[in-house]
Coordinates of C-alpha atoms in Angstrom, one line a residue:
Chain E
X86 CA 0.0 0.0 0.0
X87 CA 1.2 3.5 -0.7
X88 CA 0.7 5.4 2.5
X89 CA -1.1 8.6 2.0
X90 CA 0.6 11.8 3.2
X91 CA -1.7 12.3 6.1
X92 CA -0.9 8.8 7.4
X93 CA 2.7 9.4 7.1
X94 CA 2.3 12.8 8.8
X95 CA 0.4 11.2 11.6
X96 CA 2.9 8.4 11.9
X97 CA 5.7 10.9 11.9
X98 CA 4.1 12.9 14.7
X99 CA 3.4 9.9 16.8
X100 CA 6.9 8.6 16.1
X101 CA 8.4 11.9 17.1
X102 CA 6.5 11.8 20.3
X103 CA 7.7 8.3 21.0
X104 CA 11.3 8.9 20.4
X105 CA 11.4 12.3 22.1
X106 CA 12.4 14.1 19.0
X107 CA 12.3 17.6 20.3
X108 CA 14.2 20.2 18.4
X109 CA 14.8 22.3 21.5
X110 CA 16.1 19.4 23.5
X111 CA 19.4 18.0 22.3
X112 CA 20.0 16.1 25.5
X113 CA 19.9 12.3 25.7
X114 CA 19.3 10.3 28.7
X115 CA 20.5 6.7 28.4
X116 CA 18.1 4.0 29.4
X117 CA 18.7 0.6 30.9
X118 CA 18.3 -0.8 27.4
X119 CA 21.4 1.2 26.4
X120 CA 23.6 -0.7 28.8
X121 CA 24.0 -3.3 26.2
X122 CA 25.8 -3.8 22.8
X123 CA 24.3 -1.9 20.0
X124 CA 24.7 0.6 17.2
X125 CA 26.0 4.0 18.3
X126 CA 25.0 6.9 16.1
X127 CA 27.3 10.0 16.3
X128 CA 26.5 13.3 14.7
X129 CA 29.8 15.2 14.4
X130 CA 30.5 18.8 13.4
X131 CA 29.7 19.2 9.8
X132 CA 32.6 18.8 7.4
X133 CA 34.7 16.7 9.9
X134 CA 36.7 14.0 8.2
X135 CA 36.2 10.4 9.0
X136 CA 39.9 10.0 10.2
X137 CA 39.4 13.0 12.6
X138 CA 36.1 11.6 13.8
X139 CA 37.8 8.2 14.6
X140 CA 40.6 9.9 16.4
X141 CA 38.2 12.1 18.4
X142 CA 36.0 9.3 19.5
X143 CA 38.5 6.4 19.6
X144 CA 35.9 4.4 17.7
X145 CA 36.0 2.7 14.4
X146 CA 33.3 4.9 12.9
X147 CA 31.8 4.6 9.4
X148 CA 29.6 7.1 7.7
X149 CA 25.9 6.0 8.0
X150 CA 25.8 6.5 4.2
X151 CA 28.2 8.0 1.7
X152 CA 25.7 10.8 1.3
X153 CA 25.9 11.7 5.1
X154 CA 29.7 12.4 4.9
X155 CA 29.1 16.2 4.5
X156 CA 26.8 16.1 7.5
X157 CA 29.3 14.0 9.4
X158 CA 26.8 11.4 10.5
X159 CA 28.5 8.2 11.5
X160 CA 27.8 5.0 13.3
X161 CA 29.5 1.9 14.7
X162 CA 28.8 -1.1 16.8
X163 CA 29.8 -0.8 20.5
X164 CA 29.8 -3.2 23.5
X165 CA 28.1 -0.8 25.9
X166 CA 25.9 1.9 24.5
X167 CA 25.2 3.7 27.8
X168 CA 28.9 3.9 28.6
X169 CA 29.9 5.3 25.1
X170 CA 27.0 7.8 25.1
X171 CA 28.0 9.0 28.5
X172 CA 31.7 9.3 27.4
X173 CA 31.1 11.1 24.2
X174 CA 28.1 13.4 24.6
X175 CA 30.0 16.3 26.1
X176 CA 33.0 16.1 23.8
X177 CA 33.7 19.1 21.6
X178 CA 33.1 18.3 17.9
X179 CA 30.1 16.0 18.7
X180 CA 26.7 17.5 18.1
X181 CA 24.7 14.5 19.2
X182 CA 25.1 10.9 20.1
X183 CA 22.6 8.2 20.8
X184 CA 21.8 4.5 20.4
X185 CA 20.2 3.6 17.0
X186 CA 16.5 3.7 17.5
X187 CA 14.4 1.2 15.5
X188 CA 12.0 3.2 13.5
X189 CA 8.7 1.7 12.8
X190 CA 6.1 3.5 10.8
X191 CA 2.9 4.0 12.8
X192 CA 0.5 3.8 10.0
X193 CA -3.3 3.7 10.1
X194 CA -4.8 1.2 9.8
X195 CA -2.1 -1.2 10.9
X196 CA -3.4 -4.4 9.3
X197 CA -0.3 -5.9 7.8
X198 CA -1.9 -7.5 4.8
X199 CA -3.8 -4.3 3.8
X200 CA -1.3 -3.7 1.0
X201 CA -2.7 -6.7 -0.8
X202 CA -6.2 -5.4 -0.7
X203 CA -5.9 -3.6 -4.0
X204 CA -9.7 -3.6 -4.1
X205 CA -10.0 -1.2 -1.1
X206 CA -7.6 1.2 -2.8
X207 CA -9.7 1.0 -6.0
X208 CA -12.9 1.9 -4.2
X209 CA -11.4 4.5 -1.9
X210 CA -12.3 2.7 1.3
X211 CA -10.1 4.9 3.5
X212 CA -12.5 7.9 3.2
X213 CA -15.3 5.6 4.4
X214 CA -13.2 4.7 7.5
X215 CA -13.1 8.4 8.4
X216 CA -16.9 8.7 7.9
X217 CA -18.2 6.3 10.5
X218 CA -17.1 2.9 9.1
X219 CA -20.6 1.6 9.5
X220 CA -20.9 2.2 13.2
X221 CA -24.4 1.5 14.5
X222 CA -25.4 -0.3 11.3
X223 CA -26.4 -4.0 11.1
X224 CA -25.6 -5.9 7.9
X225 CA -27.2 -9.3 7.5
X226 CA -25.0 -11.7 5.7
X227 CA -27.4 -14.3 4.2
X228 CA -25.0 -17.0 3.2
X229 CA -23.3 -20.2 4.5
X230 CA -23.0 -18.7 8.0
X231 CA -20.3 -16.7 9.6
X232 CA -17.6 -17.9 12.0
X233 CA -15.7 -15.5 14.2
X234 CA -12.2 -16.2 12.9
X235 CA -9.1 -14.5 14.3
X236 CA -9.4 -11.3 12.2
X237 CA -13.1 -10.8 13.2
X238 CA -11.9 -10.5 16.8
X239 CA -13.1 -7.0 17.2
X240 CA -16.2 -7.3 15.0
X241 CA -19.6 -7.7 16.6
X242 CA -21.2 -10.9 15.2
X243 CA -24.8 -11.2 16.3
X244 CA -26.4 -14.6 17.1
X245 CA -28.3 -14.8 13.9
X246 CA -30.2 -17.8 12.7
X247 CA -30.0 -20.8 10.5
X248 CA -32.6 -22.2 8.1
X249 CA -30.5 -25.1 6.8
X250 CA -31.8 -28.5 7.8
X251 CA -29.4 -30.3 10.1
X252 CA -27.8 -27.2 11.5
X253 CA -28.5 -25.5 14.7
X254 CA -26.5 -22.3 14.5
X255 CA -25.3 -19.8 11.9
X256 CA -21.7 -20.9 12.2
X257 CA -20.0 -21.2 8.8
X258 CA -19.2 -24.7 7.6
X259 CA -18.0 -23.7 4.1
X260 CA -15.9 -20.5 4.3
X261 CA -17.9 -18.4 1.8
X262 CA -20.1 -16.5 4.3
X263 CA -17.2 -15.7 6.6
X264 CA -15.2 -14.3 3.7
X265 CA -18.1 -12.2 2.6
X266 CA -18.6 -10.9 6.2
X267 CA -14.9 -10.0 6.2
X268 CA -15.1 -7.7 3.2
X269 CA -17.9 -5.9 5.0
X270 CA -16.6 -5.7 8.6
X271 CA -13.2 -7.5 9.0
X272 CA -11.7 -6.2 12.2
X273 CA -9.5 -3.2 11.2
X274 CA -6.6 -1.5 12.8
X275 CA -6.2 -4.5 15.1
X276 CA -2.7 -5.4 13.9
X277 CA -4.0 -8.6 12.3
X278 CA -4.4 -9.5 8.6
X279 CA -6.7 -7.4 6.5
X280 CA -9.3 -4.7 6.7
X281 CA -13.0 -4.4 6.1
X282 CA -15.0 -1.7 4.4
X283 CA -17.4 -0.9 7.3
X284 CA -15.5 -2.5 10.1
X285 CA -17.6 -0.8 12.8
X286 CA -20.8 -2.4 11.5
X287 CA -22.5 -5.4 13.2
X288 CA -22.8 -8.6 11.3
X289 CA -26.0 -10.5 11.5
X290 CA -25.3 -14.0 10.1
X291 CA -28.3 -15.9 8.6
X292 CA -27.4 -19.3 7.3
X293 CA -29.4 -20.4 4.3
X294 CA -26.7 -22.3 2.3
X295 CA -25.3 -25.7 3.3
X296 CA -21.7 -26.5 3.9
X297 CA -21.5 -27.3 0.1
X298 CA -22.8 -23.8 -0.8
X299 CA -26.4 -24.7 -1.9
X300 CA -29.8 -23.9 -0.4
X301 CA -33.4 -23.9 -1.1
X302 CA -35.6 -20.9 -2.2
X303 CA -37.7 -21.2 1.0
X304 CA -34.6 -21.1 3.2
X305 CA -33.4 -17.9 1.4
X306 CA -36.9 -16.3 1.7
X307 CA -37.1 -17.2 5.4
X308 CA -33.6 -15.8 5.9
X309 CA -34.6 -12.5 4.3
X310 CA -37.7 -12.3 6.5
X311 CA -35.6 -13.1 9.6
X312 CA -33.0 -10.4 8.8
X313 CA -35.8 -7.8 8.6
X314 CA -37.3 -9.0 11.8
X315 CA -34.0 -8.8 13.6
X316 CA -33.5 -5.2 12.5
X317 CA -31.0 -5.5 9.7
X318 CA -30.4 -2.2 8.0
X319 CA -28.7 -3.8 5.0
X320 CA -29.0 -7.3 3.6
X321 CA -26.1 -8.9 1.6
X322 CA -27.1 -11.7 -0.7
X323 CA -24.0 -13.2 -2.3
X324 CA -26.1 -16.0 -3.7
X325 CA -28.6 -16.6 -6.5
X326 CA -30.5 -19.0 -8.7
X327 CA -33.5 -19.1 -11.0
X328 CA -36.6 -16.9 -10.4
X329 CA -38.5 -17.7 -7.2
X330 CA -41.8 -16.1 -6.2
X331 CA -41.2 -16.5 -2.5
X332 CA -37.8 -14.9 -2.7
X333 CA -39.2 -12.0 -4.7
X334 CA -41.9 -11.5 -2.1
X335 CA -39.5 -11.6 0.7
X336 CA -37.2 -9.1 -1.0
X337 CA -40.1 -6.8 -1.7
X338 CA -41.1 -6.8 1.9
X339 CA -37.6 -6.0 3.0
X340 CA -37.3 -3.1 0.6
X341 CA -40.7 -1.8 1.7
X342 CA -39.5 -2.0 5.3
X343 CA -36.6 0.3 4.4
X344 CA -33.9 -2.3 4.3
X345 CA -31.2 -1.9 1.6
X346 CA -30.9 -5.2 -0.3
X347 CA -27.7 -5.9 -2.2
X348 CA -27.3 -9.0 -4.4
X349 CA -24.8 -10.6 -6.7
X350 CA -25.5 -10.5 -10.4
X351 CA -24.1 -14.0 -10.9
X352 CA -21.1 -15.9 -12.2
X353 CA -22.3 -17.2 -15.5
X354 CA -19.9 -15.0 -17.6
X355 CA -22.8 -14.2 -19.8
X356 CA -25.9 -12.0 -20.0
X357 CA -28.9 -12.8 -17.7
X358 CA -29.0 -11.6 -14.1
X359 CA -30.5 -14.2 -11.8
X360 CA -32.8 -14.0 -8.7
X361 CA -32.7 -12.2 -6.3
X362 CA -30.5 -9.6 -8.1
X363 CA -33.1 -9.1 -10.7
X364 CA -35.9 -8.2 -8.3
X365 CA -36.9 -4.5 -8.5
X366 CA -35.4 -2.4 -5.7
X367 CA -32.4 -4.7 -5.3
X368 CA -28.9 -3.2 -5.8
X369 CA -27.5 -5.8 -8.3
X370 CA -23.7 -5.9 -8.4
X371 CA -21.5 -7.2 -11.2
X372 CA -17.8 -7.8 -10.7
X373 CA -14.6 -6.1 -11.8
X374 CA -10.9 -7.2 -11.6
X375 CA -7.8 -5.3 -10.7
X376 CA -7.7 -3.9 -14.2
X377 CA -11.1 -2.2 -13.6
X378 CA -12.7 -4.3 -16.3
X379 CA -15.6 -6.7 -16.1
X380 CA -14.4 -10.0 -14.6
X381 CA -14.5 -12.9 -17.0
X382 CA -17.0 -14.8 -14.8
X383 CA -19.4 -11.9 -14.1
X384 CA -23.0 -12.1 -15.2
X385 CA -24.3 -8.9 -16.8
X386 CA -27.6 -7.4 -17.9
X387 CA -29.9 -4.4 -17.7
X388 CA -30.6 -5.1 -14.0
X389 CA -27.0 -4.5 -13.0
X390 CA -27.1 -1.3 -10.8
X391 CA -23.4 -1.0 -10.3
X392 CA -20.1 -3.0 -10.3
X393 CA -17.5 -3.5 -7.6
X394 CA -14.2 -5.4 -7.3
X395 CA -14.9 -9.1 -7.3
X396 CA -11.4 -10.1 -8.1
X397 CA -9.7 -12.0 -11.0
X398 CA -7.4 -14.8 -9.9
X399 CA -6.1 -15.1 -13.4
X400 CA -4.1 -12.1 -12.5
X401 CA -1.3 -12.3 -9.9
X402 CA -2.7 -11.3 -6.5
X403 CA -6.0 -10.4 -8.2
X404 CA -8.4 -12.2 -5.9
X405 CA -10.2 -10.6 -2.9
X406 CA -8.3 -11.3 0.2
X407 CA -10.1 -11.9 3.5
X408 CA -9.9 -14.1 6.6
X409 CA -12.0 -17.2 6.5
X410 CA -12.2 -20.7 7.9
X411 CA -10.1 -23.6 6.5
X412 CA -9.0 -27.0 7.5
X413 CA -5.5 -25.9 8.8
X414 CA -4.6 -26.4 12.5
X415 CA -5.2 -22.7 13.0
X416 CA -8.8 -23.1 11.7
X417 CA -8.6 -20.0 9.5
X418 CA -6.5 -18.5 6.7
X419 CA -6.3 -15.4 4.6
X420 CA -7.6 -16.6 1.2
X421 CA -8.2 -15.0 -2.1
X422 CA -11.7 -15.6 -3.5
X423 CA -13.2 -14.3 -6.8
X424 CA -16.8 -13.9 -7.8
X425 CA -19.7 -11.5 -7.8
X426 CA -20.2 -12.9 -4.2
X427 CA -17.0 -10.9 -3.4
X428 CA -18.2 -7.7 -5.2
X429 CA -21.5 -7.5 -3.5
X430 CA -20.2 -7.0 0.1
X431 CA -18.1 -4.1 -1.1
X432 CA -21.4 -2.3 -2.0
X433 CA -23.2 -3.5 1.2
X434 CA -20.2 -2.2 3.2
X435 CA -20.3 1.1 1.4
X436 CA -24.1 1.4 2.1
X437 CA -23.3 0.9 5.8
X438 CA -20.6 3.6 5.6
X439 CA -23.1 6.0 4.1
X440 CA -25.8 5.3 6.7
X441 CA -23.3 5.8 9.5
X442 CA -22.1 8.9 7.8
X443 CA -25.6 10.4 8.1
X444 CA -27.4 9.3 4.9
X445 CA -31.1 9.6 5.8
X446 CA -32.8 6.9 3.8
X447 CA -32.1 3.8 1.6
X448 CA -33.2 5.9 -1.4
X449 CA -30.6 8.5 -0.6
X450 CA -27.9 5.8 -0.2
X451 CA -28.9 4.3 -3.5
X452 CA -28.9 7.7 -5.2
X453 CA -25.5 8.6 -3.8
X454 CA -24.0 5.3 -4.9
X455 CA -25.4 5.9 -8.3
X456 CA -24.2 9.4 -8.7
X457 CA -20.7 8.7 -7.3
X458 CA -20.0 5.5 -9.2
X459 CA -17.0 5.7 -11.4
X460 CA -18.4 5.3 -14.9
X461 CA -16.9 2.4 -16.9
X462 CA -17.7 1.0 -20.3
X463 CA -20.3 2.8 -22.3
X464 CA -21.1 6.3 -21.0
X465 CA -23.9 6.3 -18.4
X466 CA -25.7 3.1 -17.4
X467 CA -24.7 0.0 -19.3
X468 CA -25.5 -3.7 -18.8
X469 CA -22.0 -4.6 -17.7
X470 CA -21.0 -2.0 -15.2
X471 CA -24.4 -0.5 -14.4
X472 CA -24.0 3.1 -13.3
X473 CA -20.3 2.4 -12.8
X474 CA -17.8 0.9 -10.4
X475 CA -18.2 1.6 -6.7
X476 CA -16.4 4.7 -5.4
X477 CA -16.7 5.1 -1.7
X478 CA -14.5 8.1 -1.6
X479 CA -16.7 9.9 -4.1
X480 CA -19.9 8.7 -2.3
X481 CA -18.8 10.1 1.1
X482 CA -17.8 13.4 -0.6
X483 CA -21.1 13.5 -2.4
X484 CA -23.0 13.0 0.8
X485 CA -20.9 15.4 2.7
X486 CA -20.9 18.3 0.2
X487 CA -24.3 18.1 -1.5
X488 CA -26.4 17.0 1.4
X489 CA -24.7 17.9 4.6
X490 CA -23.0 21.0 3.1
X491 CA -26.4 22.4 2.2
X492 CA -27.7 21.7 5.7
X493 CA -24.6 23.2 7.3
X494 CA -25.1 26.4 5.3
X495 CA -28.8 26.6 5.8
X496 CA -28.5 26.0 9.5
X497 CA -25.9 28.8 9.8
X498 CA -27.9 31.3 7.8
X499 CA -31.1 30.5 9.7
X500 CA -29.3 31.0 13.1
X501 CA -27.9 34.4 11.9
X502 CA -31.3 35.4 10.7
X503 CA -32.9 34.5 14.0
X504 CA -30.2 36.3 15.9
X505 CA -30.8 39.5 13.9
X506 CA -34.6 39.2 14.2
X507 CA -34.2 38.8 18.0
X508 CA -31.6 41.5 18.2
X509 CA -28.9 39.3 19.7
X510 CA -25.6 40.9 20.4
X511 CA -22.7 40.0 18.2
X512 CA -21.0 37.5 20.5
X513 CA -24.3 35.9 21.3
X514 CA -25.0 35.6 17.5
X515 CA -21.7 33.8 17.1
X516 CA -22.5 31.3 19.8
X517 CA -25.9 30.6 18.1
X518 CA -24.2 30.2 14.7
X519 CA -21.7 27.7 16.1
X520 CA -24.5 25.7 17.8
X521 CA -26.6 25.8 14.6
X522 CA -23.9 24.5 12.3
X523 CA -23.0 21.8 14.9
X524 CA -26.6 20.6 14.8
X525 CA -26.4 20.7 11.0
X526 CA -23.2 18.7 11.0
X527 CA -19.7 19.9 10.2
X528 CA -19.8 18.1 6.9
X529 CA -16.2 18.8 5.9
X530 CA -14.6 16.9 8.7
X531 CA -14.4 13.5 7.0
X532 CA -12.8 15.1 4.0
X533 CA -9.9 16.3 6.1
X534 CA -6.8 14.1 6.4
X535 CA -7.3 12.9 9.9
X536 CA -7.2 9.6 11.7
X537 CA -10.8 8.8 12.7
X538 CA -12.3 9.4 16.1
X539 CA -15.8 9.0 17.4
X540 CA -16.0 12.7 18.3
X541 CA -15.1 13.8 14.8
X542 CA -17.4 11.3 13.2
X543 CA -20.3 12.5 15.3
X544 CA -19.6 16.2 14.7
X545 CA -19.5 15.5 11.0
X546 CA -23.1 14.3 10.8
X547 CA -26.2 16.3 11.5
X548 CA -27.4 15.9 15.1
X549 CA -30.6 14.1 14.0
X550 CA -28.5 11.4 12.4
X551 CA -26.4 10.8 15.5
X552 CA -28.5 7.7 16.5
X553 CA -27.7 6.0 13.2
X554 CA -24.1 6.9 13.6
X555 CA -23.9 5.4 17.1
X556 CA -26.4 2.8 18.1
X557 CA -29.5 2.5 16.0
X558 CA -30.6 3.5 12.5
X559 CA -34.1 2.5 13.5
X560 CA -34.1 5.1 16.4
X561 CA -33.0 7.8 13.9
X562 CA -36.3 7.2 12.0
X563 CA -38.5 7.4 15.1
X564 CA -41.1 10.1 14.7
X565 CA -40.6 11.3 18.3
X566 CA -36.9 11.8 17.5
X567 CA -37.7 13.5 14.2
X568 CA -40.0 16.0 15.9
X569 CA -39.9 19.4 17.7
X570 CA -40.1 17.6 21.1
X571 CA -36.5 18.0 21.9
X572 CA -36.2 21.6 20.6
X573 CA -39.3 22.5 22.7
X574 CA -37.9 20.8 25.8
X575 CA -34.5 22.4 25.4
X576 CA -36.0 25.9 24.8
X577 CA -38.4 25.5 27.8
X578 CA -35.8 24.3 30.3
X579 CA -32.5 25.7 29.2
X580 CA -33.1 28.8 27.0
X581 CA -33.8 30.9 30.1
X582 CA -30.4 30.0 31.5
X583 CA -28.6 33.2 30.5
X584 CA -25.4 31.9 29.0
X585 CA -27.0 28.8 27.5
X586 CA -29.7 30.8 25.7
X587 CA -28.0 31.5 22.4
X588 CA -26.5 28.0 22.2
X589 CA -29.9 26.5 22.7
X590 CA -31.5 28.8 20.2
X591 CA -28.8 28.0 17.6
X592 CA -29.0 24.3 18.2
X593 CA -32.8 24.3 18.0
X594 CA -32.6 26.3 14.8
X595 CA -30.2 23.7 13.3
X596 CA -32.6 20.9 14.2
X597 CA -35.5 22.8 12.7
X598 CA -33.7 23.4 9.5
X599 CA -32.8 19.7 9.2
X600 CA -36.5 18.7 9.8
X601 CA -37.5 21.2 7.0
X602 CA -34.7 20.0 4.8
X603 CA -35.9 16.4 5.3
X604 CA -39.4 17.4 4.4
X605 CA -38.3 19.1 1.2
X606 CA -35.9 16.4 0.0
X607 CA -37.3 13.2 1.5
X608 CA -33.9 12.6 2.9
X609 CA -35.3 11.6 6.3
X610 CA -37.2 8.4 6.8
X611 CA -40.0 8.5 9.4
X612 CA -41.1 5.1 10.8
X613 CA -44.8 4.2 10.5
X614 CA -45.6 7.0 8.1
X615 CA -46.4 7.2 4.5
X616 CA -44.3 9.5 2.3
X617 CA -46.9 12.2 2.4
X618 CA -47.5 12.0 6.1
X619 CA -43.8 12.0 6.8
X620 CA -43.3 15.2 4.7
X621 CA -46.2 16.9 6.6
X622 CA -44.8 15.7 10.0
X623 CA -41.3 16.9 9.3
X624 CA -42.5 20.2 7.9
X625 CA -44.8 21.0 10.8
X626 CA -42.2 20.1 13.4
X627 CA -39.5 21.9 11.6
X628 CA -41.6 25.1 11.7
X629 CA -42.3 24.6 15.4
X630 CA -38.6 24.1 16.1
X631 CA -37.7 27.3 14.3
X632 CA -40.3 29.2 16.2
X633 CA -38.9 27.7 19.4
X634 CA -35.4 28.8 18.4
X635 CA -36.7 32.4 17.8
X636 CA -38.4 32.4 21.2
X637 CA -35.1 31.2 22.8
X638 CA -33.2 33.9 21.0
X639 CA -35.8 36.4 22.1
X640 CA -35.5 35.4 25.7
X641 CA -31.7 35.8 25.6
X642 CA -32.0 39.2 23.9
X643 CA -34.5 40.3 26.6
X644 CA -32.2 39.1 29.4
X645 CA -29.2 41.0 27.9
X646 CA -31.2 44.2 27.6
X647 CA -32.5 43.9 31.1
X648 CA -29.1 43.1 32.5
X649 CA -27.7 46.2 30.7
X650 CA -30.4 48.4 32.0
X651 CA -31.9 49.0 28.6
X652 CA -35.3 48.0 29.7
Chain C
X4 CA -25.1 -38.9 -16.2
X5 CA -21.6 -38.9 -17.7
X6 CA -19.2 -36.1 -18.3
X7 CA -16.1 -34.2 -17.3
X8 CA -15.7 -33.1 -13.7
X9 CA -14.4 -29.5 -13.4
X10 CA -13.4 -27.6 -10.3
X11 CA -14.8 -24.1 -10.5
X12 CA -12.7 -21.5 -8.7
X13 CA -15.6 -19.2 -7.9
X14 CA -16.4 -18.0 -4.3
X15 CA -15.3 -20.7 -1.9
X16 CA -15.1 -23.1 -4.9
X17 CA -17.4 -25.7 -6.3
X18 CA -17.8 -28.4 -9.0
X19 CA -19.5 -28.6 -12.3
X20 CA -20.1 -31.4 -14.8
X21 CA -19.7 -30.8 -18.5
X22 CA -22.1 -33.6 -19.4
X23 CA -22.0 -35.6 -22.6
X24 CA -25.6 -34.5 -23.3
X25 CA -24.1 -31.0 -24.0
X26 CA -25.4 -29.5 -20.7
X27 CA -23.4 -28.2 -17.8
X28 CA -24.5 -28.9 -14.3
X29 CA -23.5 -27.3 -11.0
X30 CA -22.9 -30.3 -8.6
X31 CA -24.3 -30.3 -5.1
X32 CA -22.6 -33.1 -3.2
X33 CA -19.4 -34.5 -1.6
X34 CA -17.0 -34.6 -4.5
X35 CA -13.6 -36.3 -4.1
X36 CA -10.9 -33.8 -5.2
X37 CA -8.9 -36.5 -7.0
X38 CA -11.6 -36.8 -9.6
X39 CA -11.0 -33.3 -10.9
X40 CA -10.7 -33.1 -14.7
X41 CA -11.7 -36.8 -15.1
X42 CA -14.6 -38.3 -16.9
X43 CA -17.1 -39.4 -14.3
X44 CA -20.4 -41.2 -14.0
X45 CA -22.8 -39.2 -11.7
X46 CA -26.0 -40.5 -10.3
X47 CA -28.3 -37.9 -8.9
X48 CA -31.3 -35.7 -9.4
X49 CA -31.5 -32.4 -11.2
X50 CA -33.0 -29.9 -8.6
X51 CA -36.3 -28.6 -9.6
X52 CA -36.3 -24.8 -10.0
X53 CA -32.6 -24.7 -10.5
X54 CA -31.5 -24.4 -6.9
X55 CA -29.8 -21.6 -5.0
X56 CA -26.2 -21.1 -4.1
X57 CA -23.1 -18.9 -4.3
X58 CA -21.8 -20.5 -7.5
X59 CA -24.5 -18.7 -9.5
X60 CA -23.3 -20.3 -12.8
X61 CA -26.7 -20.1 -14.3
X62 CA -26.6 -23.9 -14.8
X63 CA -29.1 -26.4 -13.3
X64 CA -28.1 -28.0 -10.0
X65 CA -27.5 -31.7 -10.0
X66 CA -27.7 -33.2 -6.5
X67 CA -25.1 -35.9 -6.4
X68 CA -26.0 -39.3 -4.9
X69 CA -22.9 -41.1 -6.2
X70 CA -19.9 -40.3 -8.4
X71 CA -17.2 -42.5 -9.8
X72 CA -14.5 -42.2 -12.4
X73 CA -15.1 -44.1 -15.7

């Protein structure tokens, strides 16, 4: 992997902290570890010859490199580092002396096999890792089951269910399902193996395929129903077959319930997308190889929504590498697989990233995936690549700039307008402005070159999306959450507190703007409501929240005037 | 049914039979690896409706009851 500049910068800063690399401190304190043989590094006065350096130190010094001769940076092996450092450090002609420190890049993430995941580089997975990485999102893997192999050690694997006769749990007895789950949520930055696209997402394993990789249509249909019942936000179907009415019905119910369904187009190498990928509402995925061309095995057809890396093992290192079960003594191995089965979880993982990054609805996720896809083949939608190859980097940027950016700006403008209308003083207006844009979401944060943190991820999404970015996408769609209840409560109880007033007013305004924005753009799903009812609900509550914000700003303005004797 | 047994490196891997009747079948059964690329006699049933799985070859699924080299 080519480390990106910010990773190197971060690593460098961390490294500097670790080795005490302080420009203002040229002292060196030997440690117990130095009282041992090792490599001594001596920085002599610039321009000093090697003979003179040897004479000065009494050591058989060599230049660290021929190019360091002019800097007079030398090194040699000594029997007792601490003794030599103590002896030399105050000598005239020696600028610095220390034991050679082993330098190890502190990259992020630190999964040692990440370099072999060409597919993650292709889709720009790193941006997704800074945008929530699927936290709070449940992805159902309807497959051969999932086993918690070593590199799923930090991934939440839910209990799940099995519909395969003769099995009692959703443990994997094939390897396919575990590999698929790994692409979605392989434990990442755990110092082991490889990474996953949405490594903070929870995996819900639903076993519908036997240990030989086959299943029955009724098992698949039951598995889809079960995933919906268990609260899955996304369903990954790396399986297929001929048309099945019961599967079509189950998929329709899942889509109607607001679940994102992603399915593999098939591995026939010819035209003719199978079921369930050909069911309306499903995101059907074809496969590409390292060369960004349709993989030789991939099925194609008009139903293909988009493509994603599925691997091509005819090319060196061209498979998709994840951890899965095998018959070795360790019980697992990092294996390269290829297939549209492998492409599909890339998209499912990307959907989880977008939901955790604050996308408000499955339709919005689908739209962003479509708009951001990297167009391949014929211009626009085509039967081989659909709308194009998955681009997570572009998708996150799209969500941030076009959706949250607008919200950020609207929230800020509304807060300023309210502040002016209420006659708030300038510093109070600034407080309201900051609170409002915080509620609207600091959309630009995931685009900055920073190592992810929960705080940054939360601040980057609108406040009303915080539940889906933390614990439950379902709660984020609750009509009580998507209402003026909280703004009214905040205004009633906290706006009269003098120094909190402008903050509460701004924050409430930000929530109100988001509710109105949701009503206007259908970007917020409201549970139990039809589309029309949801629009009315969000619009009404948005107006109430704005009025509450104005009232809060008015209270603050009144208090300030009274305090200053203007009333 | 008689044909050539092929290991398909798709997903976690599977088997197909290029049958002498001109059709290709995805095989659902315990297949000994040493039979790969050999001509085999397979007894079994073609699954009604095609069957579901991760192979997704688009071929009908033949549930294997017995298989032997010929």
